[in-house]
């Protein structure tokens, strides 16, 4: 994976809550340290984000972007 953003945090998907349009993803970065991101439902499905999947939180400005490889 190559990306221009400098802030990338590796974590594991802890919780997935699907809404009608958006999905809330909770990543566990370390024991007791969590990060929450809201992305489109279609993006969550395309990335195959499910509990237990290793995922990256990519932080660029005020946005948090999720990436998998």
GROMACS .gro file of N, CA and C in nm:
model
  207
    1UNK      N    1   0.085  -0.117   0.000
    1UNK     CA    2   0.000   0.000   0.000
    1UNK      C    3   0.089   0.123   0.000
    2UNK      N    4   0.068   0.213  -0.092
    2UNK     CA    5   0.137   0.342  -0.096
    2UNK      C    6   0.032   0.452  -0.079
    3UNK      N    7   0.064   0.548   0.006
    3UNK     CA    8  -0.032   0.656   0.033
    3UNK      C    9   0.046   0.783   0.071
    4UNK      N   10  -0.006   0.898   0.035
    4UNK     CA   11   0.065   1.023   0.061
    4UNK      C   12   0.047   1.074   0.204
    5UNK      N   13  -0.058   1.033   0.272
    5UNK     CA   14  -0.082   1.079   0.409
    5UNK      C   15   0.029   1.027   0.500
    6UNK      N   16   0.070   1.106   0.595
    6UNK     CA   17   0.180   1.069   0.685
    6UNK      C   18   0.135   1.001   0.813
    7UNK      N   19   0.010   1.013   0.849
    7UNK     CA   20  -0.038   0.958   0.976
    7UNK      C   21  -0.123   0.835   0.951
    8UNK      N   22  -0.065   0.719   0.976
    8UNK     CA   23  -0.133   0.592   0.953
    8UNK      C   24  -0.125   0.510   1.081
    9UNK      N   25  -0.241   0.467   1.133
    9UNK     CA   26  -0.246   0.389   1.257
    9UNK      C   27  -0.303   0.251   1.227
   10UNK      N   28  -0.228   0.148   1.263
   10UNK     CA   29  -0.273   0.011   1.239
   10UNK      C   30  -0.357  -0.036   1.358
   11UNK      N   31  -0.469  -0.100   1.326
   11UNK     CA   32  -0.556  -0.149   1.432
   11UNK      C   33  -0.637  -0.268   1.385
   12UNK      N   34  -0.723  -0.314   1.472
   12UNK     CA   35  -0.812  -0.427   1.444
   12UNK      C   36  -0.955  -0.379   1.461
   13UNK      N   37  -1.040  -0.415   1.364
   13UNK     CA   38  -1.181  -0.376   1.373
   13UNK      C   39  -1.243  -0.444   1.496
   14UNK      N   40  -1.296  -0.363   1.585
   14UNK     CA   41  -1.358  -0.414   1.708
   14UNK      C   42  -1.510  -0.420   1.695
   15UNK      N   43  -1.567  -0.321   1.623
   15UNK     CA   44  -1.713  -0.315   1.611
   15UNK      C   45  -1.751  -0.250   1.479
   16UNK      N   46  -1.858  -0.303   1.418
   16UNK     CA   47  -1.912  -0.249   1.294
   16UNK      C   48  -2.062  -0.227   1.316
   17UNK      N   49  -2.107  -0.103   1.297
   17UNK     CA   50  -2.249  -0.071   1.311
   17UNK      C   51  -2.296  -0.012   1.178
   18UNK      N   52  -2.375  -0.089   1.104
   18UNK     CA   53  -2.426  -0.044   0.975
   18UNK      C   54  -2.551   0.040   0.991
   19UNK      N   55  -2.554   0.153   0.923
   19UNK     CA   56  -2.674   0.233   0.912
   19UNK      C   57  -2.728   0.217   0.771
   20UNK      N   58  -2.827   0.295   0.736
   20UNK     CA   59  -2.884   0.284   0.601
   20UNK      C   60  -2.791   0.341   0.495
   21UNK      N   61  -2.708   0.441   0.531
   21UNK     CA   62  -2.616   0.504   0.436
   21UNK      C   63  -2.471   0.492   0.482
   22UNK      N   64  -2.445   0.514   0.610
   22UNK     CA   65  -2.310   0.513   0.666
   22UNK      C   66  -2.289   0.394   0.759
   23UNK      N   67  -2.161   0.364   0.783
   23UNK     CA   68  -2.124   0.258   0.877
   23UNK      C   69  -2.025   0.316   0.976
   24UNK      N   70  -2.044   0.287   1.104
   24UNK     CA   71  -1.952   0.330   1.208
   24UNK      C   72  -1.858   0.214   1.239
   25UNK      N   73  -1.727   0.242   1.227
   25UNK     CA   74  -1.625   0.142   1.249
   25UNK      C   75  -1.544   0.181   1.372
   26UNK      N   76  -1.530   0.090   1.467
   26UNK     CA   77  -1.445   0.112   1.583
   26UNK      C   78  -1.321   0.025   1.568
   27UNK      N   79  -1.203   0.090   1.570
   27UNK     CA   80  -1.076   0.018   1.563
   27UNK      C   81  -1.013   0.016   1.701
   28UNK      N   82  -0.954  -0.097   1.736
   28UNK     CA   83  -0.874  -0.104   1.858
   28UNK      C   84  -0.729  -0.094   1.815
   29UNK      N   85  -0.662   0.014   1.854
   29UNK     CA   86  -0.524   0.038   1.816
   29UNK      C   87  -0.427  -0.033   1.909
   30UNK      N   88  -0.464  -0.041   2.035
   30UNK     CA   89  -0.390  -0.110   2.141
   30UNK      C   90  -0.492  -0.141   2.249
   31UNK      N   91  -0.461  -0.230   2.343
   31UNK     CA   92  -0.560  -0.259   2.448
   31UNK      C   93  -0.609  -0.131   2.516
   32UNK      N   94  -0.739  -0.107   2.508
   32UNK     CA   95  -0.800   0.009   2.571
   32UNK      C   96  -0.793   0.137   2.490
   33UNK      N   97  -0.731   0.135   2.373
   33UNK     CA   98  -0.721   0.254   2.289
   33UNK      C   99  -0.799   0.231   2.161
   34UNK      N  100  -0.906   0.308   2.142
   34UNK     CA  101  -0.995   0.290   2.028
   34UNK      C  102  -1.007   0.417   1.946
   35UNK      N  103  -1.036   0.400   1.819
   35UNK     CA  104  -1.059   0.510   1.726
   35UNK      C  105  -1.187   0.476   1.650
   36UNK      N  106  -1.274   0.575   1.632
   36UNK     CA  107  -1.401   0.552   1.564
   36UNK      C  108  -1.405   0.636   1.436
   37UNK      N  109  -1.450   0.574   1.328
   37UNK     CA  110  -1.463   0.642   1.200
   37UNK      C  111  -1.600   0.611   1.141
   38UNK      N  112  -1.658   0.708   1.075
   38UNK     CA  113  -1.783   0.686   1.003
   38UNK      C  114  -1.753   0.700   0.855
   39UNK      N  115  -1.779   0.593   0.780
   39UNK     CA  116  -1.756   0.590   0.636
   39UNK      C  117  -1.885   0.545   0.569
   40UNK      N  118  -1.891   0.556   0.437
   40UNK     CA  119  -2.012   0.511   0.369
   40UNK      C  120  -2.027   0.360   0.383
   41UNK      N  121  -2.150   0.316   0.383
   41UNK     CA  122  -2.179   0.174   0.394
   41UNK      C  123  -2.117   0.097   0.278
   42UNK      N  124  -2.124   0.155   0.157
   42UNK     CA  125  -2.068   0.086   0.040
   42UNK      C  126  -1.916   0.074   0.052
   43UNK      N  127  -1.848   0.173   0.108
   43UNK     CA  128  -1.703   0.163   0.127
   43UNK      C  129  -1.668   0.055   0.229
   44UNK      N  130  -1.744   0.047   0.337
   44UNK     CA  131  -1.720  -0.056   0.437
   44UNK      C  132  -1.736  -0.195   0.377
   45UNK      N  133  -1.838  -0.211   0.293
   45UNK     CA  134  -1.861  -0.340   0.228
   45UNK      C  135  -1.751  -0.371   0.128
   46UNK      N  136  -1.709  -0.272   0.050
   46UNK     CA  137  -1.604  -0.291  -0.051
   46UNK      C  138  -1.471  -0.330   0.015
   47UNK      N  139  -1.440  -0.269   0.130
   47UNK     CA  140  -1.317  -0.301   0.202
   47UNK      C  141  -1.328  -0.431   0.282
   48UNK      N  142  -1.447  -0.485   0.293
   48UNK     CA  143  -1.466  -0.609   0.368
   48UNK      C  144  -1.440  -0.591   0.517
   49UNK      N  145  -1.481  -0.476   0.571
   49UNK     CA  146  -1.455  -0.447   0.711
   49UNK      C  147  -1.550  -0.525   0.801
   50UNK      N  148  -1.493  -0.619   0.874
   50UNK     CA  149  -1.567  -0.702   0.969
   50UNK      C  150  -1.484  -0.709   1.097
   51UNK      N  151  -1.548  -0.745   1.205
   51UNK     CA  152  -1.477  -0.757   1.333
   51UNK      C  153  -1.360  -0.853   1.320
   52UNK      N  154  -1.246  -0.809   1.374
   52UNK     CA  155  -1.125  -0.890   1.371
   52UNK      C  156  -1.032  -0.862   1.255
   53UNK      N  157  -1.076  -0.786   1.155
   53UNK     CA  158  -0.992  -0.757   1.038
   53UNK      C  159  -0.889  -0.650   1.072
   54UNK      N  160  -0.765  -0.675   1.032
   54UNK     CA  161  -0.659  -0.576   1.050
   54UNK      C  162  -0.680  -0.463   0.950
   55UNK      N  163  -0.676  -0.340   0.998
   55UNK     CA  164  -0.711  -0.223   0.917
   55UNK      C  165  -0.624  -0.105   0.957
   56UNK      N  166  -0.606  -0.012   0.865
   56UNK     CA  167  -0.531   0.110   0.893
   56UNK      C  168  -0.626   0.229   0.898
   57UNK      N  169  -0.606   0.315   0.996
   57UNK     CA  170  -0.674   0.445   1.000
   57UNK      C  171  -0.574   0.544   0.944
   58UNK      N  172  -0.609   0.609   0.834
   58UNK     CA  173  -0.521   0.706   0.770
   58UNK      C  174  -0.578   0.845   0.797
   59UNK      N  175  -0.501   0.927   0.864
   59UNK     CA  176  -0.549   1.058   0.907
   59UNK      C  177  -0.487   1.166   0.820
   60UNK      N  178  -0.572   1.241   0.755
   60UNK     CA  179  -0.530   1.351   0.668
   60UNK      C  180  -0.617   1.471   0.704
   61UNK      N  181  -0.559   1.574   0.761
   61UNK     CA  182  -0.631   1.694   0.800
   61UNK      C  183  -0.740   1.656   0.900
   62UNK      N  184  -0.865   1.690   0.873
   62UNK     CA  185  -0.973   1.659   0.967
   62UNK      C  186  -1.046   1.530   0.931
   63UNK      N  187  -0.998   1.458   0.830
   63UNK     CA  188  -1.064   1.335   0.786
   63UNK      C  189  -0.986   1.213   0.832
   64UNK      N  190  -1.058   1.105   0.864
   64UNK     CA  191  -0.998   0.977   0.894
   64UNK      C  192  -1.040   0.882   0.785
   65UNK      N  193  -0.944   0.827   0.712
   65UNK     CA  194  -0.970   0.738   0.599
   65UNK      C  195  -0.921   0.600   0.637
   66UNK      N  196  -1.001   0.497   0.609
   66UNK     CA  197  -0.960   0.360   0.640
   66UNK      C  198  -0.901   0.293   0.516
   67UNK      N  199  -0.798   0.209   0.537
   67UNK     CA  200  -0.734   0.138   0.426
   67UNK      C  201  -0.699  -0.003   0.469
   68UNK      N  202  -0.704  -0.096   0.376
   68UNK     CA  203  -0.663  -0.234   0.401
   68UNK      C  204  -0.568  -0.277   0.291
   69UNK      N  205  -0.485  -0.376   0.318
   69UNK     CA  206  -0.402  -0.432   0.212
   69UNK      C  207  -0.404  -0.582   0.214
   0.00000   0.00000   0.00000
